[in-house]
Amino acid sequence: MKIIIIGSVAAGTSVAAKARRNREDVEIVIYEKDKDISYSGCGLPYYIGQDYITRDNLTPRNPDWFKKRFNLDIKTKHEVVAVDHKNKKIEILNIETGDKFSDNYDKLIFATGASPVLPPIQNIENDFIFTLRNVSHADKLYKFIETEKPDKAVIVGAGYIGLELAENLIERGIDVSIMELSKLPMSNLDEDVSVHIRKELEQNNIRFIGGEKLTAIEQKDNQKFVLLESGERIETDFVVLATGVKPVSELAKSIGVKTANNNAIIVDKYLQTNLNDVYAVGDCAMAFSSIDSSPMWVPLGSTANKMGRVCGDHITGGKLSFQGILGTGIFKVCDLAVATTGLTERQVQRSGIEYIVHHNFKPNQTEYFNTSSEMMIKMIAEKSSGKILGAQIVGKNGVDKRIDVIATAISFGATVEQLFHLDLAYAPPFSTTKDPVHYSGMVLNNAKNNDNPIITPQEVLDNPGKYIIIDVRSNSQYNEGHIPNAINIPLAEIRNRANEISKNKELVVHCNKGVSGNAAQNVLLNLGFERVYNLSGGYKNYKLISEI
């Protein structure tokens, strides 16, 4: 059997490695139009910004390494330009020589990845305009920075690459402006999470321009400008277009392979397309949600590696199948780590599931350590069952640990009650006695059972005048800032002053972050008040969301 793989980054090489581990008698050939293989695309921003990270760190393996280790052939600078699936033949262009030749296959795997989405503007091919998708792109930008010593940069797009690159350009002493079509960075997250990213950018003197459209990039004399739809002109030394990526699937579509609306190749749980013996893996292929099996396209190296392993196993007689993804991801911008797994609140709303949500502000470890810092966990669960649907976390320390615990819990169908009962590791340098994950599970379980219902700041903002709002913070905190028309009754006084509160309207109690608000909620419920909500994340969360 002969296996031909088109593409040799994470997914393609994973297919080849697993297939070889399973069988020695198959022939494996990979064609790659780039000069680099098996590189770390996620490491590209750090190669730009960190002196100790080299090109060799991103490209640790070459075709010779794979030949010696796995007895397979990787032909770089070779582009597959046509496929004749009826006769199981492909046509290949040697990019360096211009020669064309053909090859045959028994199994064909598309691992063609994704390519940058470029805005529809003129003069986009210019020596001061960059994209950052592969190592060659990074080389070009790195050389420009080294030789031109630029002072100012504009990044168009505030997704993973744009935000990570902004941090690394700041590390190199370059002033950075980020413009984004959405009003907040990282638009795939909920706005009450993205607002923390905007705040972090502002605190690090990175200008964020949200809700703006790029209309042109101009060069006049020695000056360069980015033009916005609002009419603003931003002077810059160079521009990086980080406006997203799209699946590379044109070749697959040319032979009748079916694709989704976003052009990602549709595959089954074995990564097979609608054509026999034709497969697709990695960023060019459509995955699915392990929560509800809906189509899901999240182009990440972790998913590409899993897809590749499953495909390589299946085509050589193995029993692995792809189990879907949660869309788990994490990135760092300046001092802030941002992570997500499962469904966002927007996605849950579109699904029609009745849900509960909680914003939990807690330290990552015991607070007397100087490395202790606050994180915010936004967790969403199904109201009827308590099944965890998703979480988003922002914070400086300990974010990766918590998102992985939650992703694992979701993968096994855990409920919020089970989350509270997890036997997690504790010692003061690593956690608090009641871990933030425990606390999220506890609060959501109480809300599920209607013991302690939660209300989000957005619900309060959307319904002015509907609720009596009781601020249980101190008088001084209240005077520094409060929700309009909120009544200040400090927690210590709530029992004695409960007769001042009407029992005929719905109440919202809150403190600064939620804990004292929960205590006040319990007091009022025990005193016979029937409709008392605790404000999710307290005044701190309300203030952030009200500024969106």
Coordinates of C-alpha atoms in Angstrom, one line a residue:
M1 CA 0.0 0.0 0.0
K2 CA 1.2 3.5 -0.9
I3 CA 0.2 6.5 1.2
I4 CA 0.6 10.0 -0.2
I5 CA 0.2 13.0 2.1
I6 CA -0.1 16.5 0.8
G7 CA 1.3 18.8 3.5
S8 CA 4.0 18.2 6.2
V9 CA 3.3 20.4 9.2
A10 CA 1.6 19.0 12.3
A11 CA -1.2 16.9 10.8
G12 CA 0.6 15.5 7.8
T13 CA 3.7 14.3 9.7
S14 CA 1.5 12.9 12.5
V15 CA -0.4 10.8 9.9
A16 CA 2.9 9.5 8.5
A17 CA 4.5 8.7 11.9
K18 CA 1.5 6.8 13.2
A19 CA 1.1 4.8 10.0
R20 CA 4.7 3.8 10.1
R21 CA 4.5 2.8 13.8
N22 CA 1.6 0.5 12.8
R23 CA 3.1 -1.0 9.7
E24 CA 6.6 -1.4 8.1
D25 CA 5.3 -2.6 4.7
V26 CA 3.6 0.6 3.5
E27 CA 5.3 3.2 1.4
I28 CA 4.8 6.8 2.6
V29 CA 5.5 9.9 0.6
I30 CA 4.8 13.5 1.7
Y31 CA 4.8 16.4 -0.8
E32 CA 5.2 19.9 0.7
K33 CA 5.3 23.1 -1.3
D34 CA 7.1 25.0 1.5
K35 CA 10.7 24.6 2.4
D36 CA 10.0 24.0 6.1
I37 CA 8.3 21.0 7.6
S38 CA 6.9 20.1 11.0
Y39 CA 7.3 23.6 12.4
S40 CA 5.8 25.3 15.4
G41 CA 3.3 27.8 13.9
C42 CA 2.2 28.8 17.4
G43 CA 5.8 29.8 18.2
L44 CA 6.1 32.4 15.4
P45 CA 5.3 35.5 17.5
Y46 CA 7.9 34.5 20.1
Y47 CA 10.6 34.0 17.5
I48 CA 9.9 37.6 16.5
G49 CA 10.1 38.9 20.0
Q50 CA 12.5 36.8 22.1
D51 CA 16.2 36.7 21.3
Y52 CA 16.8 33.3 22.8
I53 CA 14.2 31.6 20.5
T54 CA 15.8 30.7 17.2
R55 CA 14.6 29.5 13.8
D56 CA 16.0 26.1 14.7
N57 CA 13.8 25.9 17.7
L58 CA 10.7 26.2 15.4
T59 CA 12.0 23.8 12.8
P60 CA 13.7 21.0 14.9
R61 CA 13.2 18.3 12.2
N62 CA 14.0 18.0 8.5
P63 CA 13.3 15.4 5.9
D64 CA 16.5 13.5 6.6
W65 CA 15.4 13.1 10.3
F66 CA 12.0 11.6 9.2
K67 CA 13.8 9.4 6.6
K68 CA 16.1 7.9 9.3
R69 CA 13.5 7.7 12.0
F70 CA 10.4 6.5 10.0
N71 CA 11.7 5.4 6.6
L72 CA 9.5 7.8 4.7
D73 CA 10.1 10.4 2.0
I74 CA 9.3 14.1 2.4
K75 CA 9.8 16.2 -0.7
T76 CA 9.9 19.9 0.0
K77 CA 9.4 22.6 -2.6
H78 CA 7.1 20.2 -4.4
E79 CA 3.5 21.3 -5.0
V80 CA 0.7 18.9 -5.9
V81 CA -1.1 20.7 -8.7
A82 CA -3.7 18.1 -9.8
V83 CA -5.3 14.9 -8.6
D84 CA -6.9 12.2 -10.8
H85 CA -8.8 10.2 -8.2
K86 CA -10.3 7.8 -10.7
N87 CA -6.9 6.5 -11.6
K88 CA -5.4 7.4 -8.2
K89 CA -2.7 9.6 -9.6
I90 CA -1.4 13.0 -8.7
E91 CA 0.6 15.6 -10.7
I92 CA 3.5 17.3 -8.9
L93 CA 5.4 20.5 -9.7
N94 CA 9.0 20.8 -8.6
I95 CA 9.0 24.5 -7.6
E96 CA 12.8 24.8 -7.8
T97 CA 13.2 23.3 -11.3
G98 CA 9.8 23.8 -12.9
D99 CA 9.6 20.1 -13.8
K100 CA 6.4 18.2 -13.5
F101 CA 5.9 14.5 -12.8
S102 CA 3.2 12.1 -11.6
D103 CA 2.9 9.7 -8.7
N104 CA 0.3 7.1 -7.7
Y105 CA -1.4 6.3 -4.4
D106 CA -3.7 3.9 -2.6
K107 CA -4.6 6.3 0.2
L108 CA -4.5 10.1 -0.3
I109 CA -4.5 12.5 2.7
F110 CA -5.0 16.2 2.4
A111 CA -3.1 18.0 5.1
T112 CA -3.0 21.3 3.3
G113 CA -3.6 23.5 6.3
A114 CA -4.9 27.1 6.2
S115 CA -3.9 30.3 4.6
P116 CA -4.2 33.9 5.7
V117 CA -7.4 35.8 5.0
L118 CA -6.3 39.2 3.5
P119 CA -8.5 42.3 3.5
P120 CA -9.7 43.5 0.1
I121 CA -7.5 46.6 -0.2
Q122 CA -5.1 47.8 -2.9
N123 CA -1.3 47.7 -2.7
I124 CA -1.3 44.8 -0.2
E125 CA 1.9 43.4 -1.7
N126 CA 4.4 45.7 -0.2
D127 CA 7.7 45.3 1.6
F128 CA 6.4 46.8 4.8
I129 CA 3.2 44.7 4.9
F130 CA 3.5 41.3 6.5
T131 CA 1.5 38.2 7.4
L132 CA 2.5 35.6 9.9
R133 CA 1.5 32.1 9.0
N134 CA 4.7 30.1 8.4
V135 CA 8.4 30.3 9.2
S136 CA 9.2 32.1 6.0
H137 CA 6.7 34.9 6.9
A138 CA 8.4 35.2 10.3
D139 CA 11.9 35.3 8.7
K140 CA 10.8 38.2 6.5
L141 CA 9.3 40.2 9.4
Y142 CA 12.3 39.4 11.7
K143 CA 14.8 40.6 9.0
F144 CA 12.8 43.8 8.5
I145 CA 12.8 44.6 12.2
E146 CA 16.5 43.8 12.5
T147 CA 17.6 46.0 9.5
E148 CA 15.0 48.8 9.6
K149 CA 14.8 49.3 13.4
P150 CA 11.1 50.5 13.2
D151 CA 9.5 52.5 16.0
K152 CA 5.8 52.0 15.2
A153 CA 3.6 49.1 14.1
V154 CA 0.0 48.5 13.3
I155 CA -1.5 45.1 13.7
V156 CA -4.7 44.4 11.9
G157 CA -6.7 41.8 13.8
A158 CA -6.9 41.0 17.5
G159 CA -7.0 37.2 17.5
Y160 CA -4.4 34.8 18.8
I161 CA -1.6 35.8 16.5
G162 CA -2.3 39.5 16.6
L163 CA -2.4 39.7 20.4
E164 CA 0.7 37.5 20.9
L165 CA 2.6 39.4 18.3
A166 CA 1.7 42.7 20.0
E167 CA 3.3 41.6 23.2
N168 CA 6.4 40.5 21.4
L169 CA 6.8 43.7 19.5
I170 CA 6.4 45.7 22.7
E171 CA 9.3 43.5 24.0
R172 CA 11.4 44.9 21.2
G173 CA 10.6 48.5 22.0
I174 CA 8.1 49.0 19.2
D175 CA 5.0 51.1 19.8
V176 CA 2.0 49.0 18.8
S177 CA -1.6 49.8 17.7
I178 CA -4.1 47.0 17.1
M179 CA -7.2 47.6 15.1
E180 CA -10.1 45.1 15.0
L181 CA -13.4 45.0 13.2
S182 CA -15.2 43.8 16.4
K183 CA -15.5 46.3 19.2
L184 CA -13.4 44.1 21.5
P185 CA -10.3 41.9 21.0
M186 CA -10.7 38.1 20.6
S187 CA -14.2 38.2 19.2
N188 CA -14.7 34.4 19.6
L189 CA -14.9 34.9 23.3
D190 CA -17.8 36.4 25.2
E191 CA -17.6 40.2 25.6
D192 CA -17.5 40.1 29.4
V193 CA -14.2 38.1 29.0
S194 CA -12.7 40.1 26.1
V195 CA -13.1 43.3 28.0
H196 CA -10.3 42.0 30.3
I197 CA -8.0 41.7 27.3
R198 CA -8.7 45.3 26.2
K199 CA -7.9 46.5 29.7
E200 CA -4.6 44.6 29.7
L201 CA -3.6 46.1 26.4
E202 CA -4.4 49.6 27.7
Q203 CA -2.3 49.0 30.8
N204 CA 0.6 48.1 28.7
N205 CA 0.3 51.1 26.4
I206 CA -0.9 49.1 23.4
R207 CA -3.5 51.1 21.6
F208 CA -6.6 49.1 20.8
I209 CA -9.0 50.4 18.1
G210 CA -12.2 48.4 18.1
G211 CA -15.1 48.5 15.8
E212 CA -13.0 49.8 12.9
K213 CA -12.5 48.7 9.3
L214 CA -9.3 49.0 7.4
T215 CA -9.8 50.8 4.1
A216 CA -6.3 51.4 2.8
I217 CA -2.6 51.2 3.5
E218 CA -0.7 54.1 1.9
Q219 CA 3.0 55.1 1.4
K220 CA 3.8 58.7 0.5
D221 CA 7.4 59.7 0.3
N222 CA 9.0 57.9 3.3
Q223 CA 5.8 57.9 5.4
K224 CA 3.4 55.0 5.7
F225 CA -0.2 55.2 6.9
V226 CA -3.1 52.9 7.7
L227 CA -6.5 54.4 6.8
L228 CA -9.6 53.6 8.8
E229 CA -13.2 53.8 7.7
S230 CA -13.8 56.5 10.3
G231 CA -11.3 58.7 8.4
E232 CA -8.5 58.3 11.0
R233 CA -5.0 58.0 9.5
I234 CA -2.4 56.1 11.7
E235 CA 1.2 56.6 10.8
T236 CA 3.3 53.5 11.1
D237 CA 6.6 51.9 10.0
F238 CA 5.1 48.5 9.1
V239 CA 1.8 46.6 9.1
V240 CA 1.0 43.0 10.1
L241 CA -2.2 41.5 8.7
A242 CA -3.5 39.1 11.3
T243 CA -7.0 39.0 10.0
G244 CA -7.6 35.3 10.3
V245 CA -7.1 32.1 8.2
K246 CA -9.2 30.0 5.9
P247 CA -8.9 26.3 5.0
V248 CA -6.9 25.4 1.9
S249 CA -9.2 23.0 0.2
E250 CA -9.3 24.0 -3.5
L251 CA -7.4 21.0 -4.7
A252 CA -9.7 18.6 -2.7
K253 CA -12.8 20.3 -4.0
S254 CA -11.6 20.0 -7.6
I255 CA -12.0 16.2 -7.3
G256 CA -15.4 16.3 -5.7
V257 CA -14.5 16.3 -2.0
K258 CA -17.4 17.9 -0.1
T259 CA -16.7 21.0 2.1
A260 CA -18.6 23.0 4.6
N261 CA -19.7 26.6 4.2
N262 CA -16.3 27.9 5.4
N263 CA -14.6 25.6 2.8
A264 CA -13.3 23.2 5.5
I265 CA -13.3 19.6 4.3
I266 CA -16.0 17.5 5.7
V267 CA -14.8 14.2 7.3
D268 CA -16.1 11.4 9.4
K269 CA -14.8 10.1 12.7
Y270 CA -12.0 8.4 10.8
L271 CA -11.1 11.6 9.0
Q272 CA -12.3 10.1 5.7
T273 CA -14.0 12.3 3.1
N274 CA -17.0 11.5 1.0
L275 CA -14.5 9.8 -1.5
N276 CA -13.1 6.4 -0.8
D277 CA -9.5 6.3 0.2
V278 CA -9.3 10.2 0.5
Y279 CA -8.8 11.7 3.9
A280 CA -8.3 15.2 5.4
V281 CA -6.6 16.3 8.6
G282 CA -5.6 19.4 10.4
D283 CA -6.5 23.0 9.6
C284 CA -8.1 22.1 6.2
A285 CA -10.6 19.7 7.8
M286 CA -13.8 20.3 9.8
A287 CA -13.9 18.9 13.3
F288 CA -16.9 18.6 15.5
S289 CA -17.9 19.5 19.1
S290 CA -17.6 16.7 21.6
I291 CA -20.4 18.3 23.5
D292 CA -23.2 18.3 20.9
S293 CA -21.5 17.0 17.8
S294 CA -22.1 20.2 15.9
P295 CA -19.5 21.2 13.2
M296 CA -16.6 23.0 14.8
W297 CA -13.5 24.5 13.1
V298 CA -10.8 25.6 15.5
P299 CA -7.4 25.5 13.6
L300 CA -5.0 24.6 16.4
G301 CA -1.9 22.4 16.4
S302 CA -3.2 20.2 19.2
T303 CA -6.3 19.3 17.1
A304 CA -4.1 18.7 14.0
N305 CA -1.9 16.3 15.8
K306 CA -4.8 14.3 17.1
M307 CA -6.5 14.2 13.7
G308 CA -3.2 13.0 12.2
R309 CA -2.7 10.2 14.7
V310 CA -6.3 8.9 14.2
C311 CA -6.0 9.0 10.4
G312 CA -2.6 7.3 10.4
D313 CA -4.0 4.6 12.6
H314 CA -7.2 4.0 10.6
I315 CA -5.6 3.7 7.2
T316 CA -3.2 1.1 8.6
G317 CA -5.9 -1.0 10.2
G318 CA -6.1 0.5 13.7
K319 CA -9.2 1.1 15.8
L320 CA -8.8 4.7 16.8
S321 CA -11.5 7.2 16.0
F322 CA -11.7 11.0 16.4
Q323 CA -13.7 12.0 19.4
G324 CA -14.2 15.7 18.6
I325 CA -12.9 18.8 20.3
L326 CA -14.0 21.4 22.9
G327 CA -12.1 24.2 21.2
T328 CA -9.8 24.4 24.2
G329 CA -7.2 27.2 23.8
I330 CA -5.0 29.4 25.7
F331 CA -2.8 32.4 24.9
K332 CA -0.8 35.0 26.7
V333 CA -0.9 38.8 26.1
C334 CA 1.5 40.8 28.3
D335 CA 0.9 39.6 31.9
L336 CA -2.5 38.1 31.2
A337 CA -3.3 34.5 30.3
V338 CA -6.6 33.9 28.6
A339 CA -8.1 30.4 28.2
T340 CA -11.3 28.9 26.9
T341 CA -12.9 25.5 26.6
G342 CA -16.3 24.2 25.5
L343 CA -19.2 26.5 24.5
T344 CA -19.3 30.3 25.1
E345 CA -22.4 31.9 26.4
R346 CA -23.2 33.2 22.9
Q347 CA -23.0 29.7 21.5
V348 CA -25.2 28.3 24.3
Q349 CA -27.8 31.0 23.6
R350 CA -27.9 30.1 19.9
S351 CA -28.4 26.4 20.9
G352 CA -31.6 27.2 22.9
I353 CA -30.3 25.4 26.0
E354 CA -31.5 26.8 29.3
Y355 CA -28.3 27.6 31.2
I356 CA -26.8 29.1 34.3
V357 CA -23.6 31.2 34.4
H358 CA -21.3 32.5 37.0
H359 CA -18.3 34.8 37.1
N360 CA -15.9 33.8 39.8
F361 CA -13.1 36.1 41.0
K362 CA -10.6 34.2 43.1
P363 CA -6.8 34.0 43.8
N364 CA -4.8 31.3 42.1
Q365 CA -3.0 30.4 45.4
T366 CA -3.0 31.4 49.0
E367 CA -3.0 35.2 49.1
Y368 CA 0.0 35.7 51.4
F369 CA 2.3 34.5 48.6
N370 CA 3.7 37.4 46.5
T371 CA 3.0 35.5 43.3
S372 CA -0.7 35.3 44.2
S373 CA -3.0 37.0 41.7
E374 CA -6.7 37.1 40.9
M375 CA -8.3 35.1 38.1
M376 CA -11.8 35.3 36.7
I377 CA -13.5 32.1 35.8
K378 CA -16.7 32.4 33.7
M379 CA -18.4 29.0 33.8
I380 CA -21.6 27.9 32.0
A381 CA -23.8 24.9 32.8
E382 CA -27.0 23.4 31.6
K383 CA -29.8 24.4 34.1
S384 CA -31.7 21.1 34.1
S385 CA -28.8 18.7 34.5
G386 CA -26.0 20.8 35.8
K387 CA -23.8 19.5 33.0
I388 CA -20.8 21.8 32.4
L389 CA -20.9 23.4 29.0
G390 CA -18.0 25.7 28.9
A391 CA -15.6 28.0 30.7
Q392 CA -13.4 31.0 30.0
I393 CA -10.7 32.2 32.3
V394 CA -8.4 35.3 32.5
G395 CA -5.7 35.8 35.0
K396 CA -1.9 36.1 35.5
N397 CA -1.1 32.7 37.2
G398 CA -2.7 29.3 37.3
V399 CA -5.0 29.7 34.4
D400 CA -3.7 26.8 32.4
K401 CA -4.1 24.4 35.3
R402 CA -7.8 25.3 35.8
I403 CA -8.8 25.3 32.2
D404 CA -7.3 21.8 31.8
V405 CA -9.2 20.5 34.8
I406 CA -12.5 21.9 33.4
A407 CA -11.8 20.6 29.9
T408 CA -11.2 17.2 31.4
A409 CA -14.4 17.4 33.4
I410 CA -16.4 18.4 30.3
S411 CA -14.9 15.6 28.3
F412 CA -16.3 13.1 30.7
G413 CA -19.7 14.7 31.0
A414 CA -19.2 16.1 34.6
T415 CA -21.8 18.2 36.3
V416 CA -21.2 21.2 38.5
E417 CA -21.9 19.2 41.6
Q418 CA -19.2 16.7 40.6
L419 CA -16.8 19.5 39.9
F420 CA -17.1 20.6 43.5
H421 CA -16.3 17.1 44.7
L422 CA -13.1 16.7 42.7
D423 CA -10.2 15.8 44.9
L424 CA -7.7 18.5 43.6
A425 CA -4.2 19.0 44.9
Y426 CA -3.8 21.6 47.6
A427 CA -0.8 23.3 49.2
P428 CA -0.6 27.1 49.8
P429 CA 2.0 27.7 47.0
F430 CA -0.3 26.0 44.5
S431 CA -3.9 26.7 45.3
T432 CA -6.4 27.7 48.0
T433 CA -8.1 25.2 50.3
K434 CA -11.3 25.6 48.2
D435 CA -9.9 25.9 44.7
P436 CA -11.4 28.4 42.3
V437 CA -12.7 25.4 40.3
H438 CA -14.4 24.0 43.4
Y439 CA -16.0 27.3 44.1
S440 CA -17.4 27.7 40.6
G441 CA -18.9 24.2 40.9
M442 CA -20.4 25.0 44.3
V443 CA -22.0 28.3 43.3
L444 CA -23.4 26.9 40.0
N445 CA -24.8 23.8 41.8
N446 CA -26.6 26.1 44.3
A447 CA -28.0 28.1 41.4
K448 CA -29.1 24.9 39.5
N449 CA -31.1 23.8 42.6
N450 CA -32.6 27.3 42.9
D451 CA -31.1 27.7 46.4
N452 CA -29.0 30.7 45.4
P453 CA -30.0 32.1 42.0
I454 CA -27.4 34.2 40.1
I455 CA -28.0 37.2 37.8
T456 CA -25.5 38.6 35.4
P457 CA -24.5 42.2 35.2
Q458 CA -25.8 42.3 31.6
E459 CA -29.3 41.2 32.8
V460 CA -29.3 44.1 35.2
L461 CA -28.1 46.5 32.6
D462 CA -30.7 45.3 30.1
N463 CA -33.6 45.8 32.6
P464 CA -33.2 49.1 34.4
G465 CA -35.7 49.6 37.2
K466 CA -36.8 46.0 37.3
Y467 CA -34.8 45.1 40.4
I468 CA -34.2 46.6 43.8
I469 CA -30.4 46.6 44.1
I470 CA -28.9 46.2 47.5
D471 CA -25.2 47.0 47.7
V472 CA -23.8 45.3 50.8
R473 CA -20.3 46.8 50.7
S474 CA -19.0 49.3 53.1
N475 CA -20.2 52.9 52.9
S476 CA -16.8 54.0 51.7
Q477 CA -16.7 51.5 48.9
Y478 CA -20.3 52.5 47.9
N479 CA -19.3 56.2 47.8
E480 CA -16.3 55.4 45.5
G481 CA -18.7 54.0 42.9
H482 CA -21.9 52.1 42.7
I483 CA -24.7 50.8 40.5
P484 CA -27.2 53.6 39.7
N485 CA -30.1 53.7 42.3
A486 CA -28.5 50.9 44.4
I487 CA -29.3 51.0 48.1
N488 CA -26.3 50.7 50.4
I489 CA -26.9 48.4 53.3
P490 CA -23.6 46.9 54.5
L491 CA -23.6 43.2 55.2
A492 CA -23.2 43.6 59.0
E493 CA -26.4 45.6 59.0
I494 CA -28.6 43.5 56.7
R495 CA -30.4 41.6 59.4
N496 CA -31.4 44.7 61.4
R497 CA -32.4 46.7 58.3
A498 CA -34.2 44.0 56.4
N499 CA -37.5 45.7 57.2
E500 CA -36.4 48.6 54.9
I501 CA -36.5 46.3 51.9
S502 CA -39.7 45.6 50.0
K503 CA -40.7 41.9 49.6
N504 CA -42.9 42.7 46.5
K505 CA -40.1 43.2 44.0
E506 CA -37.2 41.1 42.9
L507 CA -33.9 41.9 44.7
V508 CA -30.3 41.9 43.5
V509 CA -27.7 41.9 46.2
H510 CA -24.0 42.4 45.5
C511 CA -20.7 43.0 47.1
N512 CA -17.4 43.7 45.3
K513 CA -16.8 40.2 43.9
G514 CA -19.7 37.9 45.0
V515 CA -18.8 36.3 48.3
S516 CA -20.4 38.8 50.7
G517 CA -23.3 39.2 48.3
N518 CA -23.9 35.4 48.6
A519 CA -23.9 35.8 52.4
A520 CA -26.5 38.6 52.2
Q521 CA -28.6 36.6 49.8
N522 CA -28.7 33.7 52.3
V523 CA -29.8 36.1 55.1
L524 CA -32.6 37.5 53.1
L525 CA -33.8 34.2 51.8
N526 CA -33.8 32.9 55.4
L527 CA -35.8 35.9 56.4
G528 CA -38.6 35.1 54.0
F529 CA -37.6 37.1 50.9
E530 CA -38.5 34.8 47.9
R531 CA -36.8 36.4 44.9
V532 CA -33.2 37.3 45.7
Y533 CA -30.4 37.1 43.2
N534 CA -26.7 37.4 43.8
L535 CA -24.9 39.6 41.2
S536 CA -22.4 37.4 39.3
G537 CA -18.9 38.7 39.9
G538 CA -20.2 41.6 42.1
Y539 CA -19.6 45.3 41.4
K540 CA -16.2 44.6 40.0
N541 CA -17.7 42.6 37.2
Y542 CA -20.6 45.0 36.7
K543 CA -18.2 48.0 36.3
L544 CA -16.2 46.2 33.7
I545 CA -19.2 45.1 31.7
S546 CA -20.9 48.5 31.9
E547 CA -17.9 50.0 30.2
I548 CA -18.0 47.7 27.1

